[in-house]
Amino acid sequence: MWKYTFSLIALGCVLTTYAQQLPGQFNMGSGGGGGEAITMKEMRALRQQLPKDWSIKYVKLSYDIMPTGRQILFPDQKGMEFQLSTQFYQYFIMVEGGFQNITRNHSDSVYDASNSGRYYSYDYNSSGAFTRIGPEANLIKPNELGGSFTFGLKYAHSWFQDKIDYNGDIGFGQNDYILENRKAQASWLEATTGLNLPITKNLHMGYTVRLKLFKKVKGTDSLQPFDIPGYGRFEKNVALGFSYYIGWAIPFNKDKGAAPSTP
Amino acid sequence: MRTWFFLLVIAAFACNEINECDLDPDVGYAVVVFYDYHSPSTPKQTNWNLVYNDQSSYYYYNLEDTSSVFGLLLTPEDSILTYYWETDSVTYDLTFKYNVEALKIYYPECEPTFEFNNLRVDTTGILFDSVAVVSGFINKNVPVNVEVYF
């Protein structure tokens, strides 16, 4: 349950922020202003009249605080993740990357049917880097407040190695089994949705929820990986992820266009 | 907003995993059942002086044990293992061949387990009357791997 706690607190924070800013944002985004009631048809018509600006206005570098939070709660789960993004009108190109180093160990006594005890222990380590790349679409038109609510699709790839040192007696005496995958790789697709709002002119905060699908792993042999950097548990064919970003937008041209709207 | 947040907390609890090691389907043994060759419909209770294999100093059953079903441990060190069933006059043997697939951690709280698969039996020169491999898959969902008639 601990692993969800940090995610929920972070999610709660951004939803609270979003709720406080949302009313004005939508009206400005639709061109209505002042909170006047208009129909959806009218709003769409107004949107069509807005000029489409496809120029790059900024590049934003974001830091995902979730791996840091996990590392505080679980010191054996080290990691860091960054996101580089830029906006083309209502669309974004995202490049993400990070690394992860997870150590798991356990030792225990096992009692069999004859009530005789035996002891086992293991040390497992998985480490590697990962990257994701793909587009996202903002469902909110570019607006002065720079908020965004996005859906996206990303291709992800991970390069990792893992190793286990297992000491146990499985009926052939107490033995040490040391197995490793030195050059393993995994790839998968991610369907994402995210919410992002500016805190100051350049400082942005927001979250991304990820649905990880179609995982493929190669380069493993006699050890089945447990943790795949960037993906999560190997045995899951579908995995969920959550990132909470704090980003800094670097504008290209201060005189033109609206403030950055970044996922 | 509060309702949504409350629902999210409930959902997170609902998604909490059950870390039950017994749910791991992989087992490190093959199940061998003995049948009477002349009455093959019912398992045969057998009594052996000793049951052991060629890669361990342990023995698995002795004179005090009577059983028709044997769970015979497989070693990950090799992909071939011979088991012996010893009586006063004859020592029967069966050589098992199998694939050692991988070592895996089911849950961090559980002991790592080896995955075995593709179990075969070398029937060359066996003293049992008949041997049949029912299933080469080795996991909890397979009740019997090998049937031995004698």
mmCIF file of C-alpha atoms in Angstrom, chain A residues 1 3-4 8-9 11-13 15-16 19 104-106 108 110 118-122 124 164 166-177 179 221-226 233 235-236 240, chain B residues 1 4-5 8-10 12-13 15-17 19 21 26 28 53 55-58 60 73-77 81 83 98 100-116:
data_model
loop_
_atom_site.group_PDB
_atom_site.id
_atom_site.type_symbol
_atom_site.label_atom_id
_atom_site.label_comp_id
_atom_site.label_asym_id
_atom_site.label_seq_id
_atom_site.Cartn_x
_atom_site.Cartn_y
_atom_site.Cartn_z
ATOM 1 C CA MET A 1 0.000 0.000 0.000
ATOM 2 C CA LYS A 3 3.793 2.494 -2.998
ATOM 3 C CA TYR A 4 0.357 3.965 -3.834
ATOM 4 C CA LEU A 8 -2.250 9.489 -4.349
ATOM 5 C CA ILE A 9 -0.908 12.448 -2.407
ATOM 6 C CA LEU A 11 -2.431 13.249 -7.574
ATOM 7 C CA GLY A 12 -4.517 14.984 -4.916
ATOM 8 C CA CYS A 13 -2.226 18.017 -4.983
ATOM 9 C CA LEU A 15 -6.261 17.975 -8.788
ATOM 10 C CA THR A 16 -6.689 20.613 -6.098
ATOM 11 C CA ALA A 19 -9.897 22.737 -9.550
ATOM 12 C CA ARG A 104 15.581 -6.659 -3.447
ATOM 13 C CA ASN A 105 16.646 -9.120 -0.851
ATOM 14 C CA HIS A 106 14.966 -11.505 1.481
ATOM 15 C CA ASP A 108 13.560 -16.674 5.665
ATOM 16 C CA VAL A 110 10.898 -22.586 5.383
ATOM 17 C CA ARG A 118 15.629 -24.936 6.195
ATOM 18 C CA TYR A 119 16.934 -21.502 5.392
ATOM 19 C CA TYR A 120 17.117 -19.479 2.202
ATOM 20 C CA SER A 121 18.190 -16.023 1.182
ATOM 21 C CA TYR A 122 18.497 -14.041 -2.016
ATOM 22 C CA TYR A 124 18.414 -9.436 -6.550
ATOM 23 C CA ILE A 164 20.352 -12.854 -8.479
ATOM 24 C CA TYR A 166 20.070 -17.225 -4.364
ATOM 25 C CA ASN A 167 21.168 -19.505 -1.574
ATOM 26 C CA GLY A 168 18.795 -22.307 -0.690
ATOM 27 C CA ASP A 169 18.175 -26.000 -0.408
ATOM 28 C CA ILE A 170 15.688 -27.290 -2.961
ATOM 29 C CA GLY A 171 16.373 -30.919 -2.123
ATOM 30 C CA PHE A 172 19.952 -31.178 -3.323
ATOM 31 C CA GLY A 173 21.776 -29.598 -0.411
ATOM 32 C CA GLN A 174 22.385 -25.956 0.428
ATOM 33 C CA ASN A 175 23.559 -24.384 -2.809
ATOM 34 C CA ASP A 176 24.366 -20.966 -4.179
ATOM 35 C CA TYR A 177 22.707 -20.134 -7.498
ATOM 36 C CA LEU A 179 22.354 -16.119 -12.384
ATOM 37 C CA ASP A 221 18.229 -16.528 -20.343
ATOM 38 C CA SER A 222 18.191 -18.537 -17.137
ATOM 39 C CA LEU A 223 16.965 -15.711 -14.920
ATOM 40 C CA GLN A 224 13.491 -14.313 -15.308
ATOM 41 C CA PRO A 225 13.714 -10.573 -14.567
ATOM 42 C CA PHE A 226 11.591 -9.208 -11.776
ATOM 43 C CA ARG A 233 7.206 -5.862 -12.869
ATOM 44 C CA GLU A 235 5.323 -10.669 -15.053
ATOM 45 C CA LYS A 236 2.677 -8.027 -15.761
ATOM 46 C CA LEU A 240 0.202 1.251 -14.831
ATOM 47 C CA MET B 1 -13.593 16.535 -5.726
ATOM 48 C CA TRP B 4 -13.311 11.451 -6.485
ATOM 49 C CA PHE B 5 -10.330 11.484 -4.184
ATOM 50 C CA LEU B 8 -9.221 6.880 -5.849
ATOM 51 C CA VAL B 9 -8.092 5.834 -2.381
ATOM 52 C CA ILE B 10 -10.582 2.945 -2.418
ATOM 53 C CA ALA B 12 -5.774 1.940 -4.740
ATOM 54 C CA PHE B 13 -6.636 -0.356 -1.865
ATOM 55 C CA CYS B 15 -5.528 -2.900 -6.470
ATOM 56 C CA ASN B 16 -3.328 -3.964 -3.589
ATOM 57 C CA GLU B 17 -1.661 -7.232 -4.454
ATOM 58 C CA ASN B 19 1.488 -11.570 -1.879
ATOM 59 C CA CYS B 21 3.584 -17.449 -2.242
ATOM 60 C CA ASP B 26 5.633 -23.427 -10.630
ATOM 61 C CA GLY B 28 10.209 -28.031 -8.565
ATOM 62 C CA ASN B 53 18.312 -39.932 -6.821
ATOM 63 C CA GLN B 55 22.531 -36.166 -7.449
ATOM 64 C CA SER B 56 21.677 -35.864 -3.803
ATOM 65 C CA SER B 57 22.730 -37.544 -0.599
ATOM 66 C CA TYR B 58 19.150 -37.306 0.628
ATOM 67 C CA TYR B 60 13.030 -39.317 -0.002
ATOM 68 C CA LEU B 73 12.370 -33.113 -6.881
ATOM 69 C CA LEU B 74 14.255 -31.951 -9.982
ATOM 70 C CA THR B 75 17.642 -30.320 -9.903
ATOM 71 C CA PRO B 76 18.392 -27.106 -11.802
ATOM 72 C CA GLU B 77 22.074 -28.065 -11.949
ATOM 73 C CA LEU B 81 18.200 -36.947 -13.211
ATOM 74 C CA TYR B 83 15.639 -41.806 -9.453
ATOM 75 C CA TYR B 98 13.657 -31.952 -18.671
ATOM 76 C CA VAL B 100 15.436 -25.902 -16.814
ATOM 77 C CA GLU B 101 13.685 -22.732 -18.005
ATOM 78 C CA ALA B 102 14.577 -20.007 -15.502
ATOM 79 C CA LEU B 103 14.886 -18.948 -11.915
ATOM 80 C CA LYS B 104 12.260 -16.435 -10.947
ATOM 81 C CA ILE B 105 11.031 -14.383 -8.024
ATOM 82 C CA TYR B 106 7.264 -14.706 -7.769
ATOM 83 C CA TYR B 107 6.960 -12.086 -5.046
ATOM 84 C CA PRO B 108 9.825 -10.486 -3.161
ATOM 85 C CA GLU B 109 8.541 -12.129 0.032
ATOM 86 C CA CYS B 110 8.699 -15.620 -1.492
ATOM 87 C CA GLU B 111 11.559 -17.991 -2.020
ATOM 88 C CA PRO B 112 12.764 -17.913 -5.655
ATOM 89 C CA THR B 113 11.623 -20.880 -7.720
ATOM 90 C CA PHE B 114 13.017 -22.666 -10.733
ATOM 91 C CA GLU B 115 10.781 -23.270 -13.714
ATOM 92 C CA PHE B 116 11.023 -26.738 -15.258
#
